[in-house]
CSV table of C-alpha atoms in Angstrom, one decimal:
chain,number,residue,atom,x,y,z
A,242,MET,CA,-48.1,22.6,61.5
A,243,GLY,CA,-45.9,20.8,59.9
A,244,LYS,CA,-46.8,21.7,56.2
A,245,VAL,CA,-48.2,25.7,57.4
A,246,ARG,CA,-44.7,26.1,58.7
A,247,TYR,CA,-43.4,24.4,55.4
A,248,ALA,CA,-45.4,27.0,53.6
A,249,TYR,CA,-44.4,29.8,55.0
A,250,TRP,CA,-40.5,29.3,54.3
A,251,LEU,CA,-41.2,28.5,50.3
A,252,GLU,CA,-42.9,31.6,50.1
A,253,ALA,CA,-40.0,33.6,52.9
A,254,MET,CA,-37.9,32.3,49.5
A,255,GLU,CA,-40.0,34.4,46.9
A,256,ASP,CA,-37.4,36.9,45.9
A,257,PHE,CA,-34.5,34.1,46.2
A,258,LEU,CA,-36.2,32.0,42.7
A,259,SER,CA,-36.5,35.4,41.1
A,260,TYR,CA,-34.3,33.3,38.1
A,261,ASP,CA,-36.7,31.5,35.5
A,262,GLU,CA,-35.8,29.1,33.1
A,263,GLU,CA,-35.6,29.3,29.8
A,264,ASP,CA,-38.2,26.8,29.3
A,265,SER,CA,-39.1,23.6,31.3
A,266,SER,CA,-37.3,20.8,28.9
A,267,ASN,CA,-35.4,18.2,31.0
A,268,ASP,CA,-33.4,17.2,27.7
A,269,ASP,CA,-29.8,18.1,29.0
A,270,VAL,CA,-28.6,17.9,25.6
A,271,LYS,CA,-31.3,21.2,24.5
A,272,ILE,CA,-30.3,23.1,27.7
A,273,MET,CA,-26.7,22.4,26.6
A,274,GLU,CA,-27.2,24.6,23.5
A,275,GLN,CA,-28.7,26.6,25.7
A,276,ILE,CA,-25.7,27.6,27.5
A,277,ILE,CA,-23.3,27.2,24.5
A,278,HIS,CA,-25.7,29.9,23.2
A,279,THR,CA,-25.4,32.6,26.0
A,280,ALA,CA,-21.7,31.5,27.0
A,281,SER,CA,-21.2,32.7,23.2
A,282,LYS,CA,-22.2,36.2,23.5
A,283,TYR,CA,-18.4,36.8,25.6
A,284,LEU,CA,-16.3,33.8,25.3
A,285,PRO,CA,-13.8,32.5,22.4
A,286,GLU,CA,-14.4,29.5,20.6
A,287,GLU,CA,-12.0,27.9,22.7
A,288,ASP,CA,-13.6,28.0,26.4
A,289,ILE,CA,-17.4,26.8,24.6
A,290,ARG,CA,-14.9,23.7,23.6
A,291,LYS,CA,-14.0,23.3,26.9
A,292,ILE,CA,-17.5,23.8,28.4
A,293,GLN,CA,-18.5,21.4,26.5
A,294,LYS,CA,-15.7,18.4,27.0
A,295,ALA,CA,-16.6,19.7,30.9
A,296,TYR,CA,-20.7,18.5,29.3
A,297,ILE,CA,-19.2,15.3,28.1
A,298,TYR,CA,-17.0,13.8,30.9
A,299,ALA,CA,-20.3,15.2,33.4
A,300,ALA,CA,-22.9,13.0,32.3
A,301,GLN,CA,-21.0,9.8,31.2
A,302,ALA,CA,-19.7,10.1,35.2
A,303,HIS,CA,-23.4,10.6,36.0
A,304,LEU,CA,-24.6,8.2,33.7
A,305,GLY,CA,-27.8,6.2,35.1
A,306,GLN,CA,-28.4,8.5,37.8
A,307,LYS,CA,-31.6,10.1,38.2
A,308,ARG,CA,-32.4,13.0,40.8
A,309,LEU,CA,-35.7,12.6,43.0
A,310,SER,CA,-37.8,13.9,40.3
A,311,GLY,CA,-37.1,11.7,38.5
A,312,GLU,CA,-35.1,13.3,35.2
A,313,ASP,CA,-31.6,12.6,34.7
A,314,TYR,CA,-29.3,14.4,37.3
A,315,ILE,CA,-27.3,15.7,34.5
A,316,VAL,CA,-29.9,18.5,34.4
A,317,HIS,CA,-29.4,19.5,37.6
A,318,PRO,CA,-25.5,20.6,36.6
A,319,LEU,CA,-27.2,22.2,34.4
A,320,ARG,CA,-29.6,24.4,34.8
A,321,ALA,CA,-27.6,25.0,37.5
A,322,THR,CA,-24.9,26.7,35.3
A,323,GLN,CA,-27.9,28.2,33.4
A,324,ILE,CA,-28.5,30.8,36.8
A,325,LEU,CA,-24.8,30.7,37.0
A,326,LEU,CA,-24.1,31.9,33.6
A,327,THR,CA,-26.3,35.4,35.2
A,328,LEU,CA,-22.2,36.2,36.8
A,329,LYS,CA,-20.9,35.7,32.9
A,330,PRO,CA,-18.4,33.8,34.3
A,331,ASP,CA,-15.4,32.8,32.8
A,332,ALA,CA,-15.3,29.3,31.4
A,333,VAL,CA,-13.3,27.7,34.6
A,334,THR,CA,-15.7,28.8,36.2
A,335,ILE,CA,-18.9,27.2,34.3
A,336,GLN,CA,-16.4,24.2,33.6
A,337,THR,CA,-16.1,23.7,38.0
A,338,CYS,CA,-20.1,24.1,38.0
A,339,ILE,CA,-20.8,21.3,35.1
A,340,LEU,CA,-18.4,19.5,37.1
A,341,HIS,CA,-19.7,20.1,40.3
A,342,ASP,CA,-20.7,16.7,42.0
A,343,VAL,CA,-18.6,14.5,40.2
A,344,ILE,CA,-16.2,14.1,43.3
A,345,GLU,CA,-19.0,13.8,45.2
A,346,ASP,CA,-21.9,11.5,43.7
A,347,THR,CA,-19.7,9.5,41.5
A,348,ASP,CA,-16.4,7.2,41.2
A,349,ILE,CA,-14.4,9.9,39.8
A,350,THR,CA,-11.6,12.0,42.2
A,351,TYR,CA,-9.4,14.2,42.5
A,352,GLU,CA,-7.1,13.3,40.1
A,353,ASP,CA,-9.3,12.5,37.5
A,354,VAL,CA,-10.3,15.6,37.5
A,355,LYS,CA,-7.5,17.2,37.2
A,356,SER,CA,-5.4,15.4,34.6
A,357,GLU,CA,-8.8,16.0,32.4
A,358,PHE,CA,-9.1,18.9,33.5
A,359,GLY,CA,-6.1,20.5,35.3
A,360,GLN,CA,-5.3,21.8,38.7
A,361,GLU,CA,-7.7,25.3,39.1
A,362,VAL,CA,-11.1,23.7,37.4
A,363,ALA,CA,-10.5,20.2,40.4
A,364,ASP,CA,-9.0,22.7,42.6
A,365,LEU,CA,-13.1,24.6,43.2
A,366,CYS,CA,-14.3,21.2,42.4
A,367,GLU,CA,-12.8,20.2,45.9
A,368,GLY,CA,-13.7,23.6,47.3
A,369,LEU,CA,-17.5,23.0,46.8
A,370,VAL,CA,-17.1,19.4,47.9
A,371,LYS,CA,-15.9,20.9,51.2
A,372,VAL,CA,-18.2,23.9,51.5
A,373,SER,CA,-20.9,21.0,50.7
A,374,LYS,CA,-20.0,20.2,54.6
A,375,VAL,CA,-21.6,23.1,56.0
A,376,ARG,CA,-24.8,22.7,57.8
A,377,TYR,CA,-27.9,24.3,59.5
A,378,HIS,CA,-29.2,22.6,62.7
A,379,GLY,CA,-31.4,25.5,63.8
A,380,GLU,CA,-29.1,26.2,66.0
A,381,ASP,CA,-29.4,30.4,65.6
A,382,ARG,CA,-26.8,31.0,67.5
A,383,GLN,CA,-24.4,29.2,65.3
A,384,ILE,CA,-25.2,30.9,62.0
A,385,GLU,CA,-23.0,33.7,62.4
A,386,THR,CA,-20.1,30.9,62.8
A,387,LEU,CA,-21.4,28.8,60.1
A,388,LYS,CA,-21.7,31.8,57.9
A,389,LYS,CA,-18.2,32.4,58.3
A,390,THR,CA,-16.7,28.9,58.4
A,391,PHE,CA,-18.7,28.4,55.2
A,392,LEU,CA,-16.9,32.0,53.5
A,393,ALA,CA,-13.4,31.1,54.9
A,394,MET,CA,-13.2,27.3,53.4
A,395,ALA,CA,-14.6,28.8,50.2
A,396,SER,CA,-11.0,30.0,49.7
A,397,ASP,CA,-11.3,31.0,46.3
A,398,LEU,CA,-15.2,32.9,45.5
A,399,ARG,CA,-15.5,31.0,42.4
A,400,VAL,CA,-16.6,28.1,45.5
A,401,ILE,CA,-19.2,29.8,46.5
A,402,PHE,CA,-20.9,31.7,43.2
A,403,VAL,CA,-21.6,28.0,42.7
A,404,LYS,CA,-22.6,26.9,45.7
A,405,ILE,CA,-25.3,29.4,45.1
A,406,ALA,CA,-26.1,28.7,41.7
A,407,ASP,CA,-26.8,25.0,42.9
A,408,ARG,CA,-28.6,26.2,46.2
A,409,ILE,CA,-31.1,28.1,43.6
A,410,HIS,CA,-31.5,25.0,41.5
A,411,ASN,CA,-32.1,22.7,44.4
A,412,ILE,CA,-34.3,25.0,46.0
A,413,GLN,CA,-36.2,24.8,42.9
A,414,THR,CA,-36.7,21.1,43.0
A,415,LEU,CA,-37.1,20.1,46.9
A,416,HIS,CA,-41.1,20.3,46.2
A,417,PHE,CA,-39.6,16.4,44.7
A,418,HIS,CA,-38.0,15.9,47.8
A,419,PRO,CA,-39.9,13.3,49.9
A,420,LYS,CA,-39.2,14.5,53.6
A,421,GLU,CA,-40.9,17.8,54.6
A,422,ASP,CA,-38.5,17.7,57.8
A,423,LYS,CA,-35.0,18.7,55.5
A,424,LYS,CA,-37.4,20.0,53.5
A,425,ILE,CA,-37.7,22.4,56.0
A,426,ARG,CA,-34.4,22.7,57.2
A,427,ILE,CA,-32.9,23.2,53.6
A,428,ALA,CA,-35.3,25.5,53.2
A,429,GLN,CA,-34.1,27.9,56.3
A,430,GLU,CA,-30.6,26.6,55.6
A,431,THR,CA,-31.5,29.0,52.5
A,432,LEU,CA,-32.8,31.3,54.2
A,433,LYS,CA,-30.4,32.3,57.1
A,434,ILE,CA,-26.5,31.7,55.3
A,435,TYR,CA,-27.1,31.7,51.7
A,436,VAL,CA,-29.4,34.3,51.4
A,437,PRO,CA,-26.9,36.7,54.0
A,438,ILE,CA,-23.6,35.5,52.1
A,439,CYS,CA,-25.3,37.0,48.3
A,440,LYS,CA,-26.3,39.7,50.5
A,441,ARG,CA,-22.8,40.5,51.9
A,442,LEU,CA,-21.8,40.0,47.8
A,443,GLY,CA,-23.6,42.1,46.5
A,444,LEU,CA,-25.3,39.4,44.1
A,445,TYR,CA,-28.3,41.5,43.5
A,446,GLN,CA,-28.6,39.7,39.9
A,447,PHE,CA,-30.9,36.9,42.0
A,448,GLN,CA,-32.9,39.9,43.7
A,449,LEU,CA,-32.4,38.5,47.2
């Protein structure tokens, strides 16, 4: 029964997973080259250097960490950044996406990020830590409250944009998770919270 339910939720998220990666490479250097190529089409060289700095910093912070897929952890924030780039975000938002897990998953602190990248990036990264704590536990009566909480905790919409890009890549790699009950919970949470928020914000480039 569990496998059938999981398959149902994955099928229901087909539109949410409409973003296609440019390639299937897990080489973070190659992915970063693609990010720079895309960002360079609308951002000045000064901003590109800031983005490169964020990549070097995040790669060092996540050094040695692996995802359940077996790939280097840094691949995840870079893939999320590729998704985010469909919105043509500013350099600060791109930096934030690349750095979005360093406070939560490494020894890097808010003050460290602030010192290296400024308060704006640090505040956005801290905001992502907060919204990541919003969880769906299977009770539909909680959905509206959770959505309102999610939106309220993200005082800057850029936090939501990064979090959605992060969620899309997490869903794309969800099959690597060994616990089926958690896969189902994440799939349900995505459909019941993230998809409606995307629609509310008019993020139709994700074909929700």
